[in-house]
Amino acid sequence: MVDPKAELRRIFDAGVAAADPYAAVSRHLGDVAPPALIVAIGKAASLMAKAAMARFPGVRTIVITNYENAAAIRGSEVFAAGHPVPDDNGAAAARAVIGALRSADGPVLALISGGGSALVPAPAGCLTLAQKAQVNDLLLGSGLPIDRMNLIRQQLSELKGGGFLRHASPQPVTALILSDVVGDDLSVIASGPTMPPIGTSGEAMALLHRANLWDRVPQPVRDHLMAATDPVPLPPARNILVGSNSQSVAAMLMAAPDASVIRAPVEGDVRDAAVLICDQATHGVTLWGGETTVVLNGTGRGGRNQELALRIAREASLRGWKSWACLQAGSDGRDGPTDAAGAIVDQGTLARIAAAGGDLDMLLRNNDSHAALDRSGDLLVTGATGTNVADLGVLIRDD
């Protein structure tokens, strides 16, 4: 008899494999003009850069990725930087990128993947990195969807929202983009360094007011937004999507051809998402992709995938499901500020938490999903995968 947890992992791994950055980039390089500069930014930057360097050897290459995915690449300049909170190493990487773009003497090839928004913080105007990091912390706990967070981030950056193109001008830019964003809006991925901005400074201010964050962001940020003027038109760029969440869900379906698929991306608050998933889950295998949000009310550790998995476990218990198992995880192998990608929960999860002395309601109120799942032994630790196409979920129900 097949082990349900092993089967969940097999299907999930098929989705991650479909987002392999090296293969995704390699498939599209035949139609790219030889560049004078290659810049790879994001959690998948290392493998994307290796693919481009294999096709265009000897070209100056700058790679900026998170610490977990960073490794020396012969012939390139590699920067390891902080994610999800920007740090000084990321600021140094951003300065190196801006300098390289300004001095480029030919076409630029940009390789963009998820995580790039935090990895190359280039504060606009007189803003400091500490002020940008403070805003980022507030946004991560706000419950705002990723596109709204990035609209605000773009207004505070020299590289986001098309800033990459301004610094590269007059050189032409081609961008190969691996999407970690539901819906694959290229202006949202890594905050759109090679795309027009999502919105305006006025819209950013309105969002901060609606999220009750305006009075909590630093005064220089408020001053910068209030003084901002409409930017001049961007230079043109060629932007090409090379991998996405929907493609990974399709690959999971190939690995489990009899599965049903939740066709609409699973988004919104994890509380609502857990109900939606259980509503649509059929007997057998159910698959989905997406990216949920968590409103932070406590001081615990965890991430949206871990909390969603816990809430699915509680919802399944309320419905009286007897035999089931569910994997919910980030395709990048990292969920929030933890070592886990997500979790594999089943009909025994809640009992194991209680037996280990955990109070599930209290743990959830404190956003302490990591501690809860550590008690039940249900954390999924994959290590960094080298890619990032948002989140993937698989549920097997036998009863």
mmCIF file of C-alpha atoms in Angstrom:
data_model
loop_
_atom_site.group_PDB
_atom_site.id
_atom_site.type_symbol
_atom_site.label_atom_id
_atom_site.label_comp_id
_atom_site.label_asym_id
_atom_site.label_seq_id
_atom_site.Cartn_x
_atom_site.Cartn_y
_atom_site.Cartn_z
ATOM 1 C CA MET A 1 0.000 0.000 0.000
ATOM 2 C CA VAL A 2 1.366 3.456 -0.939
ATOM 3 C CA ASP A 3 2.431 5.640 1.985
ATOM 4 C CA PRO A 4 0.205 8.753 1.689
ATOM 5 C CA LYS A 5 2.960 11.091 2.893
ATOM 6 C CA ALA A 6 5.447 9.641 0.415
ATOM 7 C CA GLU A 7 2.878 10.053 -2.356
ATOM 8 C CA LEU A 8 2.247 13.664 -1.355
ATOM 9 C CA ARG A 9 5.960 14.370 -1.506
ATOM 10 C CA ARG A 10 6.336 12.672 -4.897
ATOM 11 C CA ILE A 11 3.604 14.848 -6.397
ATOM 12 C CA PHE A 12 4.937 18.033 -4.788
ATOM 13 C CA ASP A 13 8.465 17.292 -6.034
ATOM 14 C CA ALA A 14 7.112 16.992 -9.578
ATOM 15 C CA GLY A 15 5.758 20.518 -9.277
ATOM 16 C CA VAL A 16 9.062 21.858 -7.992
ATOM 17 C CA ALA A 17 10.999 20.059 -10.733
ATOM 18 C CA ALA A 18 8.821 21.725 -13.387
ATOM 19 C CA ALA A 19 10.088 25.087 -12.174
ATOM 20 C CA ASP A 20 13.761 24.138 -12.561
ATOM 21 C CA PRO A 21 15.381 27.511 -13.339
ATOM 22 C CA TYR A 22 18.255 26.142 -15.447
ATOM 23 C CA ALA A 23 15.906 24.347 -17.816
ATOM 24 C CA ALA A 24 13.423 27.227 -17.888
ATOM 25 C CA VAL A 25 16.093 29.723 -18.945
ATOM 26 C CA SER A 26 17.808 27.357 -21.361
ATOM 27 C CA ARG A 27 14.569 26.863 -23.296
ATOM 28 C CA HIS A 28 14.414 30.571 -24.152
ATOM 29 C CA LEU A 29 18.020 31.582 -24.801
ATOM 30 C CA GLY A 30 17.980 30.656 -28.483
ATOM 31 C CA ASP A 31 16.001 33.816 -29.213
ATOM 32 C CA VAL A 32 18.123 36.167 -27.083
ATOM 33 C CA ALA A 33 20.789 38.436 -28.566
ATOM 34 C CA PRO A 34 24.289 38.026 -27.071
ATOM 35 C CA PRO A 35 24.428 40.334 -24.044
ATOM 36 C CA ALA A 36 27.231 42.539 -22.737
ATOM 37 C CA LEU A 37 25.987 42.101 -19.157
ATOM 38 C CA ILE A 38 23.970 39.439 -17.341
ATOM 39 C CA VAL A 39 22.223 40.311 -14.066
ATOM 40 C CA ALA A 40 20.409 37.548 -12.164
ATOM 41 C CA ILE A 41 18.254 38.546 -9.190
ATOM 42 C CA GLY A 42 16.095 36.344 -6.960
ATOM 43 C CA LYS A 43 15.921 33.002 -5.212
ATOM 44 C CA ALA A 44 16.484 31.179 -8.516
ATOM 45 C CA ALA A 45 19.271 33.514 -9.628
ATOM 46 C CA SER A 46 22.148 31.030 -9.336
ATOM 47 C CA LEU A 47 20.692 28.376 -11.614
ATOM 48 C CA MET A 48 19.289 30.948 -14.032
ATOM 49 C CA ALA A 49 22.732 32.555 -14.280
ATOM 50 C CA LYS A 50 24.461 29.219 -14.869
ATOM 51 C CA ALA A 51 22.168 28.534 -17.816
ATOM 52 C CA ALA A 52 22.871 31.945 -19.355
ATOM 53 C CA MET A 53 26.614 31.667 -18.745
ATOM 54 C CA ALA A 54 26.695 28.289 -20.468
ATOM 55 C CA ARG A 55 25.160 29.912 -23.555
ATOM 56 C CA PHE A 56 27.126 33.179 -23.343
ATOM 57 C CA PRO A 57 30.537 32.368 -21.792
ATOM 58 C CA GLY A 58 32.808 35.219 -20.789
ATOM 59 C CA VAL A 59 30.032 37.792 -20.331
ATOM 60 C CA ARG A 60 30.165 39.799 -17.106
ATOM 61 C CA THR A 61 27.594 38.243 -14.769
ATOM 62 C CA ILE A 62 26.253 39.509 -11.446
ATOM 63 C CA VAL A 63 24.189 37.150 -9.270
ATOM 64 C CA ILE A 64 22.159 38.250 -6.242
ATOM 65 C CA THR A 65 20.315 35.566 -4.282
ATOM 66 C CA ASN A 66 19.344 34.620 -0.739
ATOM 67 C CA TYR A 67 21.832 33.101 1.688
ATOM 68 C CA GLU A 68 20.400 29.586 1.412
ATOM 69 C CA ASN A 69 20.840 29.481 -2.373
ATOM 70 C CA ALA A 70 24.136 31.346 -2.638
ATOM 71 C CA ALA A 71 27.241 29.532 -3.892
ATOM 72 C CA ALA A 72 30.334 30.560 -5.789
ATOM 73 C CA ILE A 73 29.907 30.452 -9.571
ATOM 74 C CA ARG A 74 33.127 30.630 -11.550
ATOM 75 C CA GLY A 75 33.232 33.696 -13.770
ATOM 76 C CA SER A 76 30.522 35.619 -11.924
ATOM 77 C CA GLU A 77 30.132 38.074 -9.060
ATOM 78 C CA VAL A 78 27.837 36.494 -6.462
ATOM 79 C CA PHE A 79 26.125 38.474 -3.707
ATOM 80 C CA ALA A 80 24.253 36.719 -0.886
ATOM 81 C CA ALA A 81 21.616 38.935 0.689
ATOM 82 C CA GLY A 82 18.749 38.954 3.192
ATOM 83 C CA HIS A 83 15.241 37.714 2.491
ATOM 84 C CA PRO A 84 12.452 38.452 3.361
ATOM 85 C CA VAL A 85 13.946 41.427 5.255
ATOM 86 C CA PRO A 86 16.528 43.466 3.268
ATOM 87 C CA ASP A 87 20.014 43.862 4.705
ATOM 88 C CA ASP A 88 23.323 45.667 4.093
ATOM 89 C CA ASN A 89 24.591 42.939 1.767
ATOM 90 C CA GLY A 90 21.546 43.434 -0.420
ATOM 91 C CA ALA A 91 22.135 47.189 -0.462
ATOM 92 C CA ALA A 92 25.738 46.589 -1.574
ATOM 93 C CA ALA A 93 24.481 44.244 -4.290
ATOM 94 C CA ALA A 94 22.015 46.877 -5.488
ATOM 95 C CA ARG A 95 24.793 49.452 -5.765
ATOM 96 C CA ALA A 96 26.877 46.986 -7.775
ATOM 97 C CA VAL A 97 23.962 46.336 -10.136
ATOM 98 C CA ILE A 98 23.274 50.044 -10.659
ATOM 99 C CA GLY A 99 26.956 50.691 -11.371
ATOM 100 C CA ALA A 100 27.122 47.802 -13.853
ATOM 101 C CA LEU A 101 23.943 48.909 -15.647
ATOM 102 C CA ARG A 102 25.194 52.468 -16.021
ATOM 103 C CA SER A 103 28.492 51.288 -17.523
ATOM 104 C CA ALA A 104 27.104 48.511 -19.761
ATOM 105 C CA ASP A 105 28.343 48.859 -23.354
ATOM 106 C CA GLY A 106 25.774 46.590 -24.989
ATOM 107 C CA PRO A 107 22.533 44.652 -24.464
ATOM 108 C CA VAL A 108 21.618 43.578 -20.931
ATOM 109 C CA LEU A 109 20.095 40.203 -20.048
ATOM 110 C CA ALA A 110 18.078 40.288 -16.810
ATOM 111 C CA LEU A 111 17.155 37.020 -15.102
ATOM 112 C CA ILE A 112 14.398 37.743 -12.591
ATOM 113 C CA SER A 113 12.837 35.411 -10.017
ATOM 114 C CA GLY A 114 10.837 35.678 -6.813
ATOM 115 C CA GLY A 115 12.497 37.212 -3.784
ATOM 116 C CA GLY A 116 14.215 39.875 -5.847
ATOM 117 C CA SER A 117 12.186 42.606 -4.201
ATOM 118 C CA ALA A 118 13.986 42.167 -0.871
ATOM 119 C CA LEU A 119 17.352 41.055 -2.246
ATOM 120 C CA VAL A 120 18.305 44.317 -3.998
ATOM 121 C CA PRO A 121 17.125 47.158 -1.762
ATOM 122 C CA ALA A 122 18.082 50.474 -3.373
ATOM 123 C CA PRO A 123 16.436 53.197 -1.281
ATOM 124 C CA ALA A 124 15.073 56.052 -3.364
ATOM 125 C CA GLY A 125 15.859 59.679 -2.652
ATOM 126 C CA CYS A 126 17.102 60.292 0.879
ATOM 127 C CA LEU A 127 15.633 57.124 2.350
ATOM 128 C CA THR A 128 17.823 54.711 4.308
ATOM 129 C CA LEU A 129 17.932 50.938 4.260
ATOM 130 C CA ALA A 130 16.731 50.848 7.869
ATOM 131 C CA GLN A 131 13.651 52.865 6.922
ATOM 132 C CA LYS A 132 12.906 50.591 3.961
ATOM 133 C CA ALA A 133 13.372 47.519 6.168
ATOM 134 C CA GLN A 134 10.939 48.956 8.711
ATOM 135 C CA VAL A 135 8.327 49.434 5.984
ATOM 136 C CA ASN A 136 8.979 45.910 4.721
ATOM 137 C CA ASP A 137 8.411 44.447 8.199
ATOM 138 C CA LEU A 138 5.109 46.289 8.475
ATOM 139 C CA LEU A 139 3.985 45.125 5.023
ATOM 140 C CA LEU A 140 4.829 41.479 5.732
ATOM 141 C CA GLY A 141 2.525 41.502 8.746
ATOM 142 C CA SER A 142 -0.228 43.577 7.164
ATOM 143 C CA GLY A 143 -2.193 40.871 5.358
ATOM 144 C CA LEU A 144 -1.944 42.867 2.120
ATOM 145 C CA PRO A 145 -1.638 40.738 -1.032
ATOM 146 C CA ILE A 146 1.772 40.652 -2.700
ATOM 147 C CA ASP A 147 0.820 42.991 -5.549
ATOM 148 C CA ARG A 148 -0.300 45.695 -3.109
ATOM 149 C CA MET A 149 2.867 45.305 -1.033
ATOM 150 C CA ASN A 150 4.978 45.611 -4.167
ATOM 151 C CA LEU A 151 3.106 48.718 -5.314
ATOM 152 C CA ILE A 152 4.314 50.407 -2.126
ATOM 153 C CA ARG A 153 7.840 48.960 -2.333
ATOM 154 C CA GLN A 154 8.249 50.226 -5.899
ATOM 155 C CA GLN A 155 7.694 53.810 -4.814
ATOM 156 C CA LEU A 156 10.599 53.565 -2.362
ATOM 157 C CA SER A 157 13.192 52.014 -4.685
ATOM 158 C CA GLU A 158 15.726 52.927 -7.373
ATOM 159 C CA LEU A 159 15.453 49.526 -9.096
ATOM 160 C CA LYS A 160 11.871 48.364 -8.657
ATOM 161 C CA GLY A 161 8.996 49.412 -10.893
ATOM 162 C CA GLY A 162 11.178 49.806 -13.982
ATOM 163 C CA GLY A 163 14.138 51.408 -12.239
ATOM 164 C CA PHE A 164 16.399 48.706 -13.677
ATOM 165 C CA LEU A 165 15.562 49.970 -17.179
ATOM 166 C CA ARG A 166 16.262 53.597 -16.310
ATOM 167 C CA HIS A 167 19.748 52.758 -15.108
ATOM 168 C CA ALA A 168 20.457 50.510 -18.126
ATOM 169 C CA SER A 169 19.303 53.103 -20.678
ATOM 170 C CA PRO A 170 20.171 53.491 -23.535
ATOM 171 C CA GLN A 171 21.113 49.790 -23.676
ATOM 172 C CA PRO A 172 18.300 47.366 -24.607
ATOM 173 C CA VAL A 173 17.134 44.943 -21.905
ATOM 174 C CA THR A 174 15.736 41.435 -22.300
ATOM 175 C CA ALA A 175 14.307 39.862 -19.122
ATOM 176 C CA LEU A 176 13.614 36.160 -18.587
ATOM 177 C CA ILE A 177 11.233 35.933 -15.647
ATOM 178 C CA LEU A 178 10.363 33.005 -13.368
ATOM 179 C CA SER A 179 7.050 33.868 -11.728
ATOM 180 C CA ASP A 180 6.386 33.402 -8.016
ATOM 181 C CA VAL A 181 3.195 35.465 -8.280
ATOM 182 C CA VAL A 182 -0.302 34.102 -8.751
ATOM 183 C CA GLY A 183 -1.607 35.293 -12.114
ATOM 184 C CA ASP A 184 1.933 35.931 -13.395
ATOM 185 C CA ASP A 185 1.675 39.716 -13.490
ATOM 186 C CA LEU A 186 5.217 40.597 -14.604
ATOM 187 C CA SER A 187 5.006 44.008 -12.952
ATOM 188 C CA VAL A 188 4.636 42.314 -9.557
ATOM 189 C CA ILE A 189 7.369 39.652 -9.740
ATOM 190 C CA ALA A 190 10.372 40.934 -7.728
ATOM 191 C CA SER A 191 8.516 44.271 -7.735
ATOM 192 C CA GLY A 192 8.907 44.591 -11.511
ATOM 193 C CA PRO A 193 12.448 45.890 -12.094
ATOM 194 C CA THR A 194 11.967 45.702 -15.877
ATOM 195 C CA MET A 195 8.268 46.610 -15.962
ATOM 196 C CA PRO A 196 6.328 49.847 -15.476
ATOM 197 C CA PRO A 197 5.279 50.512 -11.878
ATOM 198 C CA ILE A 198 2.012 49.027 -10.672
ATOM 199 C CA GLY A 199 0.745 52.331 -9.357
ATOM 200 C CA THR A 200 1.603 55.806 -8.183
ATOM 201 C CA SER A 201 2.861 57.371 -4.988
ATOM 202 C CA GLY A 202 -0.709 58.558 -4.347
ATOM 203 C CA GLU A 203 -1.998 54.988 -4.548
ATOM 204 C CA ALA A 204 0.801 53.847 -2.231
ATOM 205 C CA MET A 205 -0.242 56.446 0.336
ATOM 206 C CA ALA A 206 -3.876 55.409 0.060
ATOM 207 C CA LEU A 207 -2.957 51.762 0.602
ATOM 208 C CA LEU A 208 -0.912 52.580 3.690
ATOM 209 C CA HIS A 209 -3.849 54.550 5.101
ATOM 210 C CA ARG A 210 -6.340 51.733 4.419
ATOM 211 C CA ALA A 211 -4.013 49.191 6.049
ATOM 212 C CA ASN A 212 -3.647 51.468 9.101
ATOM 213 C CA LEU A 213 0.094 51.699 8.461
ATOM 214 C CA TRP A 214 0.500 55.350 7.457
ATOM 215 C CA ASP A 215 1.205 56.581 10.982
ATOM 216 C CA ARG A 216 3.561 53.642 11.611
ATOM 217 C CA VAL A 217 5.939 54.090 8.675
ATOM 218 C CA PRO A 218 8.944 56.402 9.252
ATOM 219 C CA GLN A 219 8.368 60.106 8.662
ATOM 220 C CA PRO A 220 10.983 60.260 5.834
ATOM 221 C CA VAL A 221 8.960 57.617 3.965
ATOM 222 C CA ARG A 222 5.808 59.707 4.297
ATOM 223 C CA ASP A 223 7.749 62.790 3.149
ATOM 224 C CA HIS A 224 9.155 60.938 0.142
ATOM 225 C CA LEU A 225 5.749 59.705 -0.980
ATOM 226 C CA MET A 226 4.115 63.108 -0.551
ATOM 227 C CA ALA A 227 6.880 64.817 -2.561
ATOM 228 C CA ALA A 228 7.006 62.257 -5.388
ATOM 229 C CA THR A 229 6.292 63.368 -8.946
ATOM 230 C CA ASP A 230 5.129 61.295 -11.880
ATOM 231 C CA PRO A 231 8.126 59.533 -13.498
ATOM 232 C CA VAL A 232 9.118 60.014 -17.134
ATOM 233 C CA PRO A 233 8.193 57.182 -19.535
ATOM 234 C CA LEU A 234 10.315 54.035 -19.280
ATOM 235 C CA PRO A 235 12.653 52.780 -21.997
ATOM 236 C CA PRO A 236 11.202 49.690 -23.731
ATOM 237 C CA ALA A 237 12.151 46.166 -22.664
ATOM 238 C CA ARG A 238 11.473 42.608 -23.793
ATOM 239 C CA ASN A 239 9.979 40.588 -20.919
ATOM 240 C CA ILE A 240 9.510 36.820 -21.273
ATOM 241 C CA LEU A 241 7.789 34.512 -18.752
ATOM 242 C CA VAL A 242 9.762 31.239 -18.477
ATOM 243 C CA GLY A 243 8.070 29.429 -15.547
ATOM 244 C CA SER A 244 5.093 29.829 -13.216
ATOM 245 C CA ASN A 245 2.907 28.390 -10.474
ATOM 246 C CA SER A 246 0.274 27.228 -12.966
ATOM 247 C CA GLN A 247 2.899 25.295 -14.927
ATOM 248 C CA SER A 248 3.981 23.542 -11.717
ATOM 249 C CA VAL A 249 0.378 22.620 -10.862
ATOM 250 C CA ALA A 250 0.090 21.159 -14.384
ATOM 251 C CA ALA A 251 3.223 19.102 -13.729
ATOM 252 C CA MET A 252 1.727 17.790 -10.476
ATOM 253 C CA LEU A 253 -1.339 16.744 -12.440
ATOM 254 C CA MET A 254 0.888 14.813 -14.842
ATOM 255 C CA ALA A 255 2.360 13.029 -11.812
ATOM 256 C CA ALA A 256 -1.167 12.265 -10.513
ATOM 257 C CA PRO A 257 -3.355 12.108 -13.653
ATOM 258 C CA ASP A 258 -6.509 11.072 -11.797
ATOM 259 C CA ALA A 259 -6.369 14.068 -9.453
ATOM 260 C CA SER A 260 -8.847 16.907 -9.364
ATOM 261 C CA VAL A 261 -7.524 20.474 -9.500
ATOM 262 C CA ILE A 262 -8.774 23.587 -7.734
ATOM 263 C CA ARG A 263 -8.594 25.736 -10.856
ATOM 264 C CA ALA A 264 -8.706 29.183 -9.279
ATOM 265 C CA PRO A 265 -5.491 30.073 -7.432
ATOM 266 C CA VAL A 266 -5.836 29.718 -3.672
ATOM 267 C CA GLU A 267 -5.370 33.215 -2.288
ATOM 268 C CA GLY A 268 -6.493 35.424 0.562
ATOM 269 C CA ASP A 269 -6.395 34.862 4.297
ATOM 270 C CA VAL A 270 -5.387 31.372 5.419
ATOM 271 C CA ARG A 271 -8.605 31.021 7.419
ATOM 272 C CA ASP A 272 -10.749 31.389 4.310
ATOM 273 C CA ALA A 273 -8.334 29.370 2.191
ATOM 274 C CA ALA A 274 -8.568 26.355 4.506
ATOM 275 C CA VAL A 275 -12.357 26.317 4.190
ATOM 276 C CA LEU A 276 -12.200 26.713 0.400
ATOM 277 C CA ILE A 277 -9.744 23.824 0.041
ATOM 278 C CA CYS A 278 -11.814 21.499 2.208
ATOM 279 C CA ASP A 279 -14.974 22.531 0.356
ATOM 280 C CA GLN A 280 -13.455 21.606 -2.998
ATOM 281 C CA ALA A 281 -11.385 18.568 -2.010
ATOM 282 C CA THR A 282 -12.724 15.360 -3.486
ATOM 283 C CA HIS A 283 -12.074 11.741 -2.578
ATOM 284 C CA GLY A 284 -8.702 10.777 -3.964
ATOM 285 C CA VAL A 285 -6.128 13.458 -4.818
ATOM 286 C CA THR A 286 -6.758 17.211 -5.004
ATOM 287 C CA LEU A 287 -4.163 19.708 -6.237
ATOM 288 C CA TRP A 288 -3.827 23.484 -6.062
ATOM 289 C CA GLY A 289 -1.420 26.369 -6.254
ATOM 290 C CA GLY A 290 -1.475 29.942 -5.060
ATOM 291 C CA GLU A 291 -0.248 32.245 -2.338
ATOM 292 C CA THR A 292 -2.190 33.041 0.809
ATOM 293 C CA THR A 293 -1.712 35.738 3.425
ATOM 294 C CA VAL A 294 -1.524 35.807 7.213
ATOM 295 C CA VAL A 295 -2.398 38.719 9.448
ATOM 296 C CA LEU A 296 0.179 38.758 12.243
ATOM 297 C CA ASN A 297 -1.433 39.193 15.643
ATOM 298 C CA GLY A 298 1.134 37.347 17.759
ATOM 299 C CA THR A 299 4.848 36.940 18.301
ATOM 300 C CA GLY A 300 5.263 33.304 17.263
ATOM 301 C CA ARG A 301 7.220 31.838 14.361
ATOM 302 C CA GLY A 302 5.813 30.286 11.235
ATOM 303 C CA GLY A 303 4.708 31.104 7.717
ATOM 304 C CA ARG A 304 1.630 31.128 5.543
ATOM 305 C CA ASN A 305 2.098 27.506 4.431
ATOM 306 C CA GLN A 306 2.519 26.161 7.961
ATOM 307 C CA GLU A 307 -0.474 28.100 9.248
ATOM 308 C CA LEU A 308 -2.597 27.068 6.273
ATOM 309 C CA ALA A 309 -1.689 23.414 6.833
ATOM 310 C CA LEU A 310 -2.721 23.678 10.484
ATOM 311 C CA ARG A 311 -6.003 25.322 9.596
ATOM 312 C CA ILE A 312 -6.715 22.620 7.015
ATOM 313 C CA ALA A 313 -6.092 20.025 9.734
ATOM 314 C CA ARG A 314 -8.545 21.745 12.054
ATOM 315 C CA GLU A 315 -11.155 22.188 9.314
ATOM 316 C CA ALA A 316 -10.865 18.518 8.304
ATOM 317 C CA SER A 317 -11.355 17.514 11.946
ATOM 318 C CA LEU A 318 -14.465 19.691 12.254
ATOM 319 C CA ARG A 319 -15.873 17.950 9.172
ATOM 320 C CA GLY A 320 -15.208 14.522 10.650
ATOM 321 C CA TRP A 321 -12.730 13.349 8.004
ATOM 322 C CA LYS A 322 -11.176 10.070 9.138
ATOM 323 C CA SER A 323 -8.436 9.208 6.629
ATOM 324 C CA TRP A 324 -6.590 11.977 4.832
ATOM 325 C CA ALA A 325 -3.212 13.693 4.471
ATOM 326 C CA CYS A 326 -2.212 17.086 3.088
ATOM 327 C CA LEU A 327 1.040 18.729 1.991
ATOM 328 C CA GLN A 328 1.163 22.526 1.840
ATOM 329 C CA ALA A 329 4.531 24.131 1.096
ATOM 330 C CA GLY A 330 6.464 26.874 -0.607
ATOM 331 C CA SER A 331 8.166 25.822 -3.817
ATOM 332 C CA ASP A 332 11.331 27.631 -2.701
ATOM 333 C CA GLY A 333 11.751 25.420 0.372
ATOM 334 C CA ARG A 334 11.385 28.313 2.802
ATOM 335 C CA ASP A 335 8.207 29.344 4.609
ATOM 336 C CA GLY A 336 8.540 32.543 6.588
ATOM 337 C CA PRO A 337 11.558 33.038 8.866
ATOM 338 C CA THR A 338 11.885 29.286 9.557
ATOM 339 C CA ASP A 339 13.789 26.270 8.269
ATOM 340 C CA ALA A 340 10.604 24.604 7.016
ATOM 341 C CA ALA A 341 9.034 24.700 3.559
ATOM 342 C CA GLY A 342 5.608 23.975 5.036
ATOM 343 C CA ALA A 343 4.043 20.861 6.501
ATOM 344 C CA ILE A 344 2.507 17.455 5.860
ATOM 345 C CA VAL A 345 -0.518 17.086 8.140
ATOM 346 C CA ASP A 346 -3.029 14.259 8.535
ATOM 347 C CA GLN A 347 -5.907 13.001 10.666
ATOM 348 C CA GLY A 348 -3.580 12.566 13.652
ATOM 349 C CA THR A 349 -1.965 16.022 13.653
ATOM 350 C CA LEU A 350 -4.257 17.678 16.195
ATOM 351 C CA ALA A 351 -4.036 14.753 18.610
ATOM 352 C CA ARG A 352 -0.238 14.760 18.405
ATOM 353 C CA ILE A 353 -0.119 18.491 19.168
ATOM 354 C CA ALA A 354 -2.367 18.012 22.188
ATOM 355 C CA ALA A 355 -0.388 14.986 23.397
ATOM 356 C CA ALA A 356 2.791 17.106 23.288
ATOM 357 C CA GLY A 357 1.160 19.711 25.516
ATOM 358 C CA GLY A 358 0.184 22.167 22.799
ATOM 359 C CA ASP A 359 -2.967 24.268 22.769
ATOM 360 C CA LEU A 360 -3.804 24.681 19.071
ATOM 361 C CA ASP A 361 -6.069 27.709 19.499
ATOM 362 C CA MET A 362 -3.475 29.525 21.581
ATOM 363 C CA LEU A 363 -0.685 28.640 19.151
ATOM 364 C CA LEU A 364 -2.694 29.919 16.189
ATOM 365 C CA ARG A 365 -3.620 33.143 17.989
ATOM 366 C CA ASN A 366 0.107 33.714 18.509
ATOM 367 C CA ASN A 367 0.912 32.844 14.879
ATOM 368 C CA ASP A 368 3.080 30.055 16.270
ATOM 369 C CA SER A 369 2.431 27.438 13.595
ATOM 370 C CA HIS A 370 6.055 26.284 13.549
ATOM 371 C CA ALA A 371 5.943 25.349 17.234
ATOM 372 C CA ALA A 372 2.628 23.535 16.767
ATOM 373 C CA LEU A 373 3.887 21.488 13.828
ATOM 374 C CA ASP A 374 7.176 20.797 15.552
ATOM 375 C CA ARG A 375 5.174 19.245 18.414
ATOM 376 C CA SER A 376 3.261 17.015 16.000
ATOM 377 C CA GLY A 377 6.340 16.085 13.963
ATOM 378 C CA ASP A 378 4.700 17.365 10.772
ATOM 379 C CA LEU A 379 7.132 20.042 9.578
ATOM 380 C CA LEU A 380 8.313 19.611 5.991
ATOM 381 C CA VAL A 381 11.983 20.567 5.668
ATOM 382 C CA THR A 382 13.267 20.336 2.095
ATOM 383 C CA GLY A 383 16.146 22.778 2.137
ATOM 384 C CA ALA A 384 16.422 25.520 -0.458
ATOM 385 C CA THR A 385 15.152 24.273 -3.817
ATOM 386 C CA GLY A 386 16.827 26.889 -5.996
ATOM 387 C CA THR A 387 13.534 27.997 -7.500
ATOM 388 C CA ASN A 388 10.420 29.929 -6.495
ATOM 389 C CA VAL A 389 6.973 29.735 -8.108
ATOM 390 C CA ALA A 390 4.841 30.498 -5.033
ATOM 391 C CA ASP A 391 3.051 27.738 -3.083
ATOM 392 C CA LEU A 392 1.804 24.255 -3.946
ATOM 393 C CA GLY A 393 -0.710 22.010 -2.196
ATOM 394 C CA VAL A 394 -1.753 18.350 -2.416
ATOM 395 C CA LEU A 395 -4.471 16.576 -0.416
ATOM 396 C CA ILE A 396 -5.265 12.863 -0.431
ATOM 397 C CA ARG A 397 -8.590 11.827 1.097
ATOM 398 C CA ASP A 398 -9.567 8.185 1.407
ATOM 399 C CA ASP A 399 -12.774 8.329 3.493
#
